[in-house]
Coordinates of C-alpha atoms and ligand atoms in Angstrom, one line a residue:
M2 CA -3.4 -7.8 -11.8
L3 CA -6.5 -6.7 -13.3
I4 CA -9.6 -7.0 -11.2
I5 CA -12.9 -6.1 -12.8
K6 CA -15.5 -4.6 -10.5
N7 CA -19.1 -3.5 -10.7
V8 CA -20.0 -5.4 -13.9
S9 CA -23.4 -4.2 -15.0
L10 CA -25.4 -4.2 -18.2
N11 CA -26.6 -1.1 -20.0
L12 CA -28.9 -1.0 -23.0
T13 CA -27.8 1.8 -25.4
Y14 CA -29.9 2.7 -28.4
K15 CA -27.9 3.9 -31.4
Y16 CA -29.0 4.3 -34.9
H17 CA -32.1 2.3 -34.2
S18 CA -30.2 -0.8 -33.2
V19 CA -29.5 -2.1 -29.8
H20 CA -26.0 -2.3 -28.6
L21 CA -25.2 -4.2 -25.5
F22 CA -22.3 -2.8 -23.6
L23 CA -20.5 -4.0 -20.5
I24 CA -19.5 -1.3 -18.1
M25 CA -16.3 -2.3 -16.6
Q26 CA -14.5 -0.6 -13.8
F27 CA -10.8 -1.4 -14.0
N28 CA -9.1 -1.1 -10.7
L29 CA -5.6 -0.7 -12.1
Q30 CA -3.9 -0.6 -8.8
K31 CA -4.8 -4.2 -8.3
E32 CA -2.6 -5.4 -11.1
K33 CA 0.1 -5.3 -8.4
P34 CA -0.2 -6.5 -4.8
T35 CA -2.5 -4.1 -3.2
C36 CA -1.5 -3.0 0.2
N37 CA -2.4 -1.7 3.1
C38 CA -3.7 1.7 3.9
G39 CA -2.4 5.2 4.5
V40 CA -2.9 6.9 7.8
F41 CA -2.5 10.6 8.8
G42 CA -3.0 12.5 12.0
I43 CA -2.4 16.1 13.0
F44 CA -2.6 17.9 16.4
G45 CA -2.7 21.7 16.9
S46 CA -3.7 23.2 13.6
H47 CA -6.7 25.5 12.9
T48 CA -7.0 23.8 9.5
A49 CA -6.5 20.2 10.7
S50 CA -9.0 18.6 8.4
L51 CA -7.7 20.4 5.3
E52 CA -4.2 19.3 6.1
T53 CA -5.4 15.8 6.6
Y54 CA -7.1 16.0 3.2
Y55 CA -3.8 17.0 1.6
G56 CA -2.0 14.3 3.5
L57 CA -4.4 11.6 2.3
H58 CA -4.0 12.9 -1.2
A59 CA -0.3 12.4 -1.0
L60 CA -1.0 8.9 0.4
Q61 CA -3.5 7.9 -2.3
H62 CA -1.3 5.1 -3.6
R63 CA -1.7 3.3 -0.3
G64 CA -5.5 2.8 -0.8
Q65 CA -8.0 3.9 -3.3
E66 CA -11.2 2.2 -2.3
A67 CA -12.4 4.6 0.4
C68 CA -11.3 7.3 2.8
G69 CA -12.4 9.2 5.8
I70 CA -11.4 12.0 8.1
V71 CA -12.5 12.5 11.8
T72 CA -12.0 15.8 13.6
M73 CA -12.2 16.7 17.3
N74 CA -14.0 19.9 18.1
L75 CA -15.4 21.4 21.2
G76 CA -19.2 21.3 21.2
K77 CA -21.8 23.0 23.4
R78 CA -20.6 23.5 27.0
G79 CA -17.0 22.8 25.8
K80 CA -17.6 19.0 25.4
P81 CA -15.3 17.4 22.8
V82 CA -17.3 16.1 19.8
F83 CA -15.9 13.9 17.1
I84 CA -17.2 14.6 13.6
S85 CA -16.5 12.3 10.6
H86 CA -16.9 12.4 6.9
K87 CA -16.2 9.2 5.0
G88 CA -17.1 7.6 1.7
E89 CA -16.1 5.2 -1.1
G90 CA -13.7 6.4 -3.7
L91 CA -10.6 8.6 -4.1
V92 CA -9.9 11.5 -1.7
T93 CA -10.9 14.0 -4.3
E94 CA -14.2 12.2 -4.8
V95 CA -15.1 11.8 -1.2
F96 CA -14.1 15.4 -0.3
D97 CA -15.5 17.2 -3.3
D98 CA -16.9 20.2 -1.5
H99 CA -14.9 22.8 0.4
E100 CA -17.9 23.3 2.7
I101 CA -16.9 20.0 4.3
F102 CA -13.8 21.6 5.7
Q103 CA -15.3 25.0 6.5
N104 CA -18.5 24.0 8.2
K105 CA -18.3 20.3 9.0
L106 CA -14.8 19.0 9.8
V107 CA -13.8 21.8 12.1
G108 CA -11.3 21.4 15.0
Q109 CA -7.6 21.5 15.7
V110 CA -7.1 17.8 15.8
A111 CA -7.9 15.3 12.9
I112 CA -7.0 11.8 11.8
G113 CA -7.6 10.3 8.3
H114 CA -7.4 7.0 6.5
N115 CA -7.1 5.8 2.9
R116 CA -8.5 2.3 2.7
Y117 CA -7.7 -0.7 0.7
S118 CA -9.3 -3.6 2.4
T119 CA -7.0 -6.4 3.5
T120 CA -9.5 -7.8 6.0
G121 CA -13.2 -7.0 6.1
S122 CA -15.6 -6.7 3.2
A123 CA -14.5 -4.0 0.8
Q124 CA -18.1 -3.4 0.0
S125 CA -19.3 -2.5 3.5
I126 CA -19.4 1.3 4.2
K127 CA -19.1 0.4 7.9
N128 CA -15.6 -0.7 7.3
I129 CA -14.4 2.7 6.2
Q130 CA -12.0 4.1 8.7
P131 CA -11.3 6.0 10.9
F132 CA -13.6 4.1 13.3
T133 CA -15.0 6.1 16.2
V134 CA -16.6 5.1 19.6
N135 CA -17.7 6.8 22.7
Y136 CA -16.9 4.9 25.9
R137 CA -16.3 5.3 29.6
L138 CA -13.4 7.7 29.2
G139 CA -14.7 9.7 26.3
N140 CA -14.4 9.6 22.5
L141 CA -11.9 7.5 20.6
A142 CA -11.1 7.2 16.9
V143 CA -8.6 4.9 15.2
A144 CA -7.0 4.5 11.8
H145 CA -4.9 1.4 11.1
N146 CA -2.3 0.4 8.5
G147 CA -1.4 -3.3 8.6
N148 CA -3.1 -6.6 9.4
L149 CA -3.5 -8.2 12.8
T150 CA -2.7 -11.9 12.8
N151 CA -4.6 -12.8 15.9
A152 CA -7.7 -10.7 15.3
K153 CA -9.8 -13.8 14.7
Q154 CA -9.1 -15.3 18.1
I155 CA -9.5 -12.0 20.0
R156 CA -12.7 -11.3 18.1
E157 CA -14.1 -14.8 19.0
E158 CA -13.2 -14.3 22.7
L159 CA -14.8 -10.9 22.8
V160 CA -18.0 -12.1 21.0
N161 CA -18.2 -15.0 23.5
E162 CA -18.1 -12.4 26.3
G163 CA -20.9 -10.5 24.7
A164 CA -19.2 -7.9 22.6
I165 CA -21.1 -6.7 19.5
F166 CA -19.1 -5.8 16.5
Q167 CA -20.2 -3.1 14.1
T168 CA -17.7 -3.9 11.3
T169 CA -16.0 -6.9 9.7
S170 CA -12.5 -5.3 10.0
D171 CA -9.7 -6.6 12.2
T172 CA -9.1 -3.0 13.4
E173 CA -12.3 -3.0 15.5
V174 CA -10.9 -5.4 18.0
I175 CA -8.4 -2.7 19.1
L176 CA -11.3 -0.4 20.0
H177 CA -13.0 -3.2 22.0
L178 CA -9.8 -4.0 23.8
I179 CA -9.3 -0.3 24.8
A180 CA -12.9 0.2 25.8
R181 CA -13.0 -2.9 28.0
S182 CA -9.8 -2.0 29.9
R183 CA -10.4 -1.3 33.6
L184 CA -7.3 1.0 33.7
E185 CA -8.0 4.7 34.3
D186 CA -5.5 6.3 31.9
Q187 CA -6.2 6.2 28.2
V188 CA -2.5 5.8 27.3
D189 CA -2.3 2.9 29.7
Q190 CA -5.4 1.4 28.2
I191 CA -4.0 1.7 24.7
K192 CA -0.7 0.2 25.9
E193 CA -2.6 -2.7 27.5
A194 CA -4.7 -3.3 24.3
I195 CA -1.8 -3.3 21.9
Q196 CA 0.2 -5.7 24.0
K197 CA -2.6 -8.2 23.2
I198 CA -2.6 -7.8 19.4
E199 CA -0.1 -9.4 17.0
G200 CA 0.9 -8.8 13.5
A201 CA 1.4 -5.5 11.6
F202 CA 0.0 -2.2 12.9
S203 CA 0.9 1.4 12.4
L204 CA -2.0 3.0 14.3
I205 CA -3.1 6.5 14.8
L206 CA -5.6 7.2 17.6
M207 CA -7.4 10.3 18.6
T208 CA -8.9 10.9 22.1
D209 CA -10.6 13.9 23.5
D210 CA -7.3 15.6 24.2
K211 CA -4.5 13.6 22.5
L212 CA -3.1 12.3 19.2
I213 CA -1.5 8.9 19.8
A214 CA 0.5 6.7 17.5
A215 CA 1.7 3.1 17.9
R216 CA 3.8 0.9 15.7
D217 CA 4.1 -2.9 16.1
P218 CA 7.4 -4.2 17.6
Y219 CA 8.6 -5.4 14.2
G220 CA 8.0 -2.2 12.4
F221 CA 6.4 -3.9 9.4
R222 CA 4.7 -0.7 8.0
P223 CA 6.3 2.7 8.0
M224 CA 5.3 5.6 10.3
V225 CA 6.9 9.0 10.6
I226 CA 6.5 12.1 12.7
G227 CA 6.7 15.7 11.4
K228 CA 6.0 19.3 12.3
L229 CA 4.0 22.0 10.5
N230 CA 4.5 25.3 12.2
D231 CA 3.4 24.5 15.8
A232 CA 1.3 21.4 14.8
Y233 CA 2.6 17.8 15.0
I234 CA 1.8 15.3 12.2
I235 CA 2.1 11.5 12.3
T236 CA 1.6 9.6 9.0
S237 CA 2.6 6.7 6.9
E238 CA 5.1 8.2 4.5
T239 CA 7.1 11.5 4.4
C240 CA 5.7 12.3 0.9
A241 CA 2.7 13.7 2.9
F242 CA 5.0 16.1 4.7
D243 CA 6.4 17.4 1.4
L244 CA 3.0 18.3 0.0
L245 CA 2.3 20.3 3.2
S246 CA 5.8 21.8 3.4
A247 CA 6.0 20.1 6.9
E248 CA 9.3 19.2 8.4
F249 CA 10.3 15.6 9.0
I250 CA 11.3 14.9 12.7
R251 CA 11.8 11.2 13.0
E252 CA 10.2 7.8 12.5
V253 CA 7.9 6.2 15.2
N254 CA 10.1 3.4 16.5
P255 CA 9.0 -0.2 16.4
G256 CA 7.3 -1.0 19.7
E257 CA 6.8 2.7 20.5
I258 CA 3.7 4.7 21.5
V259 CA 4.0 8.4 20.8
V260 CA 1.6 10.9 22.4
I261 CA 1.0 14.5 21.3
D262 CA -1.1 16.8 23.5
E263 CA -1.2 20.4 24.6
E264 CA 1.8 19.9 26.8
V265 CA 3.9 18.7 23.9
L266 CA 2.9 21.8 21.9
S267 CA 4.2 24.0 24.7
T268 CA 7.3 22.1 25.7
G269 CA 8.2 20.7 22.2
E270 CA 9.0 17.3 23.8
I271 CA 7.2 14.4 22.2
K272 CA 6.0 11.9 24.8
S273 CA 7.2 8.4 24.1
Y274 CA 6.6 5.0 25.7
Q275 CA 8.0 1.6 24.7
F276 CA 5.3 -1.0 25.0
T277 CA 7.4 -4.1 24.5
E278 CA 9.4 -5.7 27.3
V279 CA 11.7 -7.4 24.9
Q280 CA 12.2 -5.7 21.6
P281 CA 12.4 -8.2 18.7
A282 CA 14.5 -7.7 15.6
K283 CA 13.0 -5.3 13.1
K284 CA 11.1 -6.8 10.2
H285 CA 10.3 -4.0 7.8
C286 CA 8.3 -5.1 4.8
I287 CA 10.8 -5.2 1.9
F288 CA 7.9 -4.7 -0.5
E289 CA 7.6 -1.1 0.7
Y290 CA 11.0 -0.5 -1.0
I291 CA 10.4 -2.8 -4.0
Y292 CA 7.1 -1.4 -5.0
F293 CA 4.7 0.0 -2.5
S294 CA 5.9 3.3 -1.0
R295 CA 6.4 6.3 -3.1
P296 CA 9.9 6.8 -4.4
D297 CA 10.0 10.3 -3.0
S298 CA 9.4 9.1 0.5
F299 CA 11.9 8.4 3.3
I300 CA 11.1 5.3 5.3
F301 CA 13.0 2.7 7.3
G302 CA 15.9 5.2 7.6
H303 CA 16.4 5.6 3.9
N304 CA 15.1 7.2 0.7
V305 CA 12.9 4.8 -1.2
D306 CA 14.2 6.1 -4.5
K307 CA 17.8 5.2 -3.5
M308 CA 16.8 1.7 -2.4
R309 CA 14.7 1.1 -5.6
R310 CA 17.6 2.2 -7.8
R311 CA 19.9 -0.2 -5.8
L312 CA 17.5 -3.0 -6.6
G313 CA 17.7 -2.1 -10.2
K314 CA 21.5 -2.0 -10.1
A315 CA 21.7 -5.3 -8.4
L316 CA 19.4 -6.7 -11.1
A317 CA 21.8 -5.4 -13.8
R318 CA 24.9 -6.8 -12.1
N319 CA 23.4 -10.2 -11.5
H320 CA 21.3 -10.5 -14.5
P321 CA 22.6 -8.3 -17.3
V322 CA 21.4 -8.4 -20.9
L323 CA 24.4 -8.1 -23.2
N324 CA 24.5 -6.5 -26.6
E325 CA 25.9 -9.4 -28.5
D326 CA 25.4 -7.8 -31.9
E327 CA 27.0 -4.5 -30.7
E328 CA 23.7 -2.7 -31.1
K329 CA 22.3 -0.6 -28.3
V330 CA 20.2 -2.5 -25.8
I331 CA 17.0 -0.7 -25.0
V332 CA 15.9 -0.6 -21.4
I333 CA 12.3 0.2 -20.6
S334 CA 10.2 0.3 -17.5
V335 CA 6.6 -0.7 -16.9
P336 CA 5.3 2.8 -15.9
D337 CA 5.0 4.1 -13.3
S338 CA 6.0 1.7 -10.6
S339 CA 9.2 0.4 -12.1
N340 CA 10.6 3.7 -13.5
T341 CA 13.2 4.2 -10.8
T342 CA 14.3 0.5 -10.9
A343 CA 14.7 0.7 -14.6
L344 CA 16.9 3.8 -14.2
G345 CA 19.1 1.9 -11.7
Y346 CA 19.3 -1.1 -14.1
Q347 CA 20.3 1.0 -17.1
T348 CA 22.9 3.0 -15.2
E349 CA 24.6 -0.1 -13.9
L350 CA 24.4 -1.9 -17.2
E351 CA 26.2 1.0 -18.8
K352 CA 28.8 0.8 -16.1
L353 CA 29.3 -2.8 -16.9
G354 CA 30.3 -1.7 -20.4
V355 CA 27.0 -2.6 -22.2
N356 CA 26.0 -0.2 -24.9
C357 CA 22.5 0.6 -23.7
R358 CA 19.9 3.4 -23.4
L359 CA 16.9 4.0 -21.2
E360 CA 13.8 4.6 -23.3
I361 CA 10.1 5.2 -22.8
G362 CA 8.8 2.3 -24.7
L363 CA 5.4 2.0 -22.9
I364 CA 3.0 4.9 -22.5
R365 CA 0.5 4.6 -19.7
S366 CA -2.8 6.2 -19.7
H367 CA -3.7 7.7 -16.3
Y368 CA -7.3 8.5 -17.2
I369 CA -9.2 5.2 -17.2
G370 CA -11.8 5.0 -14.5
R371 CA -15.0 3.3 -15.7
T372 CA -14.6 1.9 -19.2
F373 CA -17.0 0.4 -21.7
I374 CA -16.2 -2.7 -23.6
Q375 CA -18.1 -4.7 -26.2
P376 CA -18.9 -8.3 -25.6
G377 CA -16.5 -10.6 -27.4
Q378 CA -13.4 -8.6 -26.6
T379 CA -11.1 -10.3 -24.2
N380 CA -11.5 -8.3 -21.0
R381 CA -8.0 -8.6 -19.9
E382 CA -6.6 -7.8 -23.3
I383 CA -8.6 -4.7 -23.8
G384 CA -7.9 -3.7 -20.2
V385 CA -4.2 -3.7 -20.8
K386 CA -4.5 -2.0 -24.2
I387 CA -6.6 0.8 -22.6
K388 CA -3.9 1.2 -20.0
F389 CA -0.7 0.8 -22.1
N390 CA 0.5 1.5 -25.6
T391 CA 3.9 1.0 -27.1
V392 CA 6.2 3.5 -28.8
K393 CA 6.9 1.4 -31.8
G394 CA 9.8 3.3 -33.2
V395 CA 11.7 2.8 -29.9
L396 CA 11.2 -1.0 -29.9
E397 CA 11.2 -2.1 -33.5
G398 CA 14.2 -4.3 -34.3
R399 CA 15.8 -3.8 -30.9
T400 CA 17.0 -6.0 -28.0
V401 CA 14.5 -4.8 -25.4
V402 CA 14.9 -5.2 -21.6
M403 CA 11.7 -4.7 -19.8
V404 CA 12.3 -4.0 -16.1
D405 CA 9.5 -4.6 -13.6
D406 CA 9.3 -4.8 -9.8
S407 CA 7.3 -7.9 -9.4
I408 CA 5.0 -10.4 -11.1
V409 CA 1.9 -11.6 -9.2
R410 CA -0.4 -13.7 -11.5
G411 CA 1.5 -13.0 -14.7
T412 CA -1.6 -12.4 -16.8
T413 CA -1.0 -8.7 -17.2
S414 CA 2.7 -9.1 -17.8
K415 CA 1.9 -11.7 -20.6
Q416 CA -0.4 -9.1 -22.2
I417 CA 2.2 -6.3 -22.0
V418 CA 4.8 -8.7 -23.6
K419 CA 2.3 -9.4 -26.4
L420 CA 1.9 -5.6 -26.9
I421 CA 5.7 -5.2 -27.1
R422 CA 6.0 -8.2 -29.4
D423 CA 3.5 -6.6 -31.8
A424 CA 6.1 -3.7 -32.2
N425 CA 8.5 -6.2 -33.7
P426 CA 11.6 -6.0 -31.4
K427 CA 14.5 -8.4 -32.0
S428 CA 14.1 -9.9 -28.6
I429 CA 12.4 -9.2 -25.2
H430 CA 14.1 -9.8 -21.9
L431 CA 12.1 -9.4 -18.7
R432 CA 14.0 -8.5 -15.5
I433 CA 12.3 -8.5 -12.1
S434 CA 13.7 -6.6 -9.1
S435 CA 12.3 -9.0 -6.5
S436 CA 12.2 -12.7 -6.1
P437 CA 9.3 -14.9 -7.3
I438 CA 6.3 -14.4 -5.0
T439 CA 5.4 -17.8 -3.7
H440 CA 3.6 -17.1 -0.4
P441 CA 0.7 -14.9 0.9
C442 CA 1.3 -11.9 3.1
F443 CA -0.3 -11.8 6.6
Y444 CA 0.9 -8.3 7.4
G445 CA -1.3 -6.1 5.2
M446 CA -0.3 -6.7 1.6
D447 CA -3.0 -8.3 -0.4
F448 CA -1.8 -11.0 -2.7
P449 CA -4.1 -13.4 -4.4
S450 CA -4.3 -17.0 -3.1
K451 CA -1.2 -19.2 -3.6
E452 CA -2.9 -21.0 -6.5
E453 CA -3.2 -17.8 -8.5
L454 CA 0.5 -16.8 -8.1
I455 CA 2.5 -17.5 -11.3
A456 CA 5.6 -18.6 -9.4
H457 CA 3.6 -21.0 -7.3
N458 CA 1.9 -22.5 -10.4
F459 CA 5.2 -23.0 -12.2
N460 CA 7.0 -24.1 -9.1
S461 CA 9.4 -21.2 -9.5
D462 CA 10.6 -22.7 -12.8
I463 CA 11.8 -19.5 -14.4
K464 CA 12.3 -21.1 -17.9
E465 CA 8.7 -22.3 -17.9
M466 CA 7.5 -18.9 -16.7
A467 CA 9.5 -17.2 -19.5
K468 CA 7.8 -19.5 -22.0
Y469 CA 4.3 -18.7 -20.6
L470 CA 5.0 -15.0 -20.6
G471 CA 6.4 -15.1 -24.2
V472 CA 9.8 -13.5 -23.4
D473 CA 13.2 -14.6 -24.7
S474 CA 14.6 -14.5 -21.2
L475 CA 13.3 -13.9 -17.7
E476 CA 15.4 -13.3 -14.6
Y477 CA 14.5 -12.4 -11.0
L478 CA 16.7 -11.2 -8.2
T479 CA 17.3 -14.1 -5.8
S480 CA 16.3 -13.5 -2.1
D481 CA 20.0 -13.1 -1.2
E482 CA 20.5 -10.6 -4.1
M483 CA 17.4 -8.7 -3.1
L484 CA 18.5 -8.4 0.6
E485 CA 22.0 -7.5 -0.4
A486 CA 20.6 -4.6 -2.4
V487 CA 18.9 -3.1 0.6
S488 CA 21.7 -4.1 3.1
E489 CA 22.4 -0.5 4.0
A490 CA 19.2 -0.8 6.1
G491 CA 20.4 -4.1 7.6
K492 CA 19.7 -7.3 5.7
E493 CA 18.3 -8.9 8.9
N494 CA 15.9 -6.0 9.4
F495 CA 13.5 -7.1 6.6
C496 CA 10.5 -9.4 6.3
Y497 CA 10.6 -11.2 3.0
A498 CA 8.2 -14.0 3.8
C499 CA 6.1 -13.7 0.6
F500 CA 9.3 -14.8 -1.2
S501 CA 10.5 -17.3 1.3
G502 CA 7.6 -18.5 3.4
K503 CA 9.7 -17.6 6.5
Y504 CA 7.2 -15.6 8.5
P505 CA 8.7 -13.6 11.4
T506 CA 5.7 -14.2 13.6
E507 CA 3.3 -17.1 14.1
V508 CA 0.6 -17.0 11.4
D509 CA -2.4 -19.1 10.7
L510 CA -1.6 -20.5 7.3
D511 CA -5.2 -21.4 6.7
F512 CA -6.3 -17.8 7.2
K513 CA -8.8 -16.5 4.7
K514 CA -9.9 -12.9 4.9
E515 CA -13.5 -13.9 4.5
I516 CA -13.4 -15.3 8.1
Y517 CA -14.4 -11.8 9.3
E518 CA -17.4 -11.5 7.0
L519 CA -20.6 -11.2 9.0
Ligands
SF4_618 S1 5.1 -11.0 3.6 FE1 5.9 -9.8 1.9 S2 4.5 -8.2 1.6 FE2 4.0 -9.1 3.6 S3 5.2 -7.8 5.1 FE3 6.5 -9.5 4.5 S4 7.7 -8.8 2.8 FE4 6.0 -7.4 3.0

C-alpha cells in the first residue's frame, strides 16, 4: 500500500501569494508486500561490473531503495582489492556515470545487490549491500536475499563476545561468523557459518579468488546459475540472464553451496557441496509465483508466467462471475502486477462458457517519482489518482471483474474501486488470486503488522471486506485452491505461512524488525 516518504515543506512564491506545498514521494512498490532483495554475481568477465549493472537493472523489482556493486581487482603487487560503489535509489540513479565502470569498478569478478530493507534501518547508508570485510584469510563480500530468523540471538551472542557491528542488518552476522571461524579453508568457513544461521537466505559471496553462492535448505527464495560466454553468473531470477543474453544452466539447490573459481572456468565443472546433513522438504515462497518474481522468469522449476496464469484460471473456475444478463463481462487487471493473472482468469471464464472480454480498464502512470500535493487533498486519494486512471468507455454500464493478486491493507484497493465506480459500471466484482493475508512473513517479504492487514481486521470475513472495499462481490482463492493451482511444482513444496500461520521453521512471533536498530 501507499507509503509516503520524505515529507518536507517548501515555500513557493507565485503571483505574489504564498502557496504551501507538500512534497510527497510515493513509493509505489510498497502498495504491495515489498520483498526481499535481488542478488547478482559474475566470475570471469572483463566487463563484470557492467554486466552486474545490467543484471541489477533486470532485478529492480526486487528492491528499489538502494543498490551496490563490489568488484575484485588485482592491485599493486598483484594483491586482490575490493572496490565498491553503492548508493540510495534505483540502479540508473546510483550508477549514472559510465566512468564508474571504466575507471572504478574494474575487475573480472563482481557481485551486486538491490535492496529493499526487511531488517535494518532503511535510512542507514551503512546497510546498503554488498557488505565487505577484510579478515584473516583476505577479503570477503556478501549480498543476501531473504531474512534470517535467528540473527537476533546470534548477534547478541557475538556482541557479548566482543564483536562490533557496523550495520543494523541481519546479513552482517554471516560475515562475523565466517571471520571468526578457526578453519583454514574459506569454503569450509562459509559452510560452518551457514550451518548456524536459520531462515531464508540466497547468498552470494565473493572472496579473493572465488564466487560462492549458498541457498537455505528450504529454498525460500529463488537462485539460478547461468553462463555468459566463459563467465558464470549466479542471480535471483532468470530475467537477469535474458537481458544479458546469458544461458540458464540450473537452479542452486536448497541446502547447496556452489563455488566458481579459475578451475571451474577451465574444466566447466561447477563445484557443489551440500551443507545440510538431513535435507528438509522444500518450502518455496508461494508469493514469488503470486506476485513477486517477474512473469518472464523461470524459478522453482517453472515459468512464473505459467504459474500466474494457472492461479488466474483457478480463480475463474472456483469463483466465476457470470453474465446473467447475457451481456459481455469485462475482465480487467490492476496493472502491472496482475496482468498475467487476469489473462488466465478471462481465458478460463470464456472456456466455462461465459461471454467475456479482457479489457484495459485501468491505465497506470509509470512516471511518478516525487509528487507535489496541496494541503487539504486526501493523500491516499491523490496518490491513487496520480497512479491510475480509468478508461471510462470500457467500464460504463458493464459488469466488471477486477482481478488482483493480493490485498494487504485494502486502502489502495478501496480507492481503485472508487475510481472504477466513478466510471458508472453496472457492478464491480473483485477476484484475488491468493488467500487472505493474515500473518506476517519472517522470510524476507515485508508485510505491515498484523493489525494493519485487512483480512486480520475483518477476521477474514469476506462479505464484510467486500462492503468496506465497496465492491458487489469479493472472492479469494482458498489456500487449497491456491496450492492446487501450483501443484505441478509440488503442493507440499511451498511456504504459505502468511495465509495460514503455519511456519515451516521456528519463528519468534514477537519479532519486530526494529530490534536490530542501533
Ligand atoms: S510467509 Fe508468505 S511471503 Fe513469507 S516466505 Fe512464506 S509464503 Fe512467502
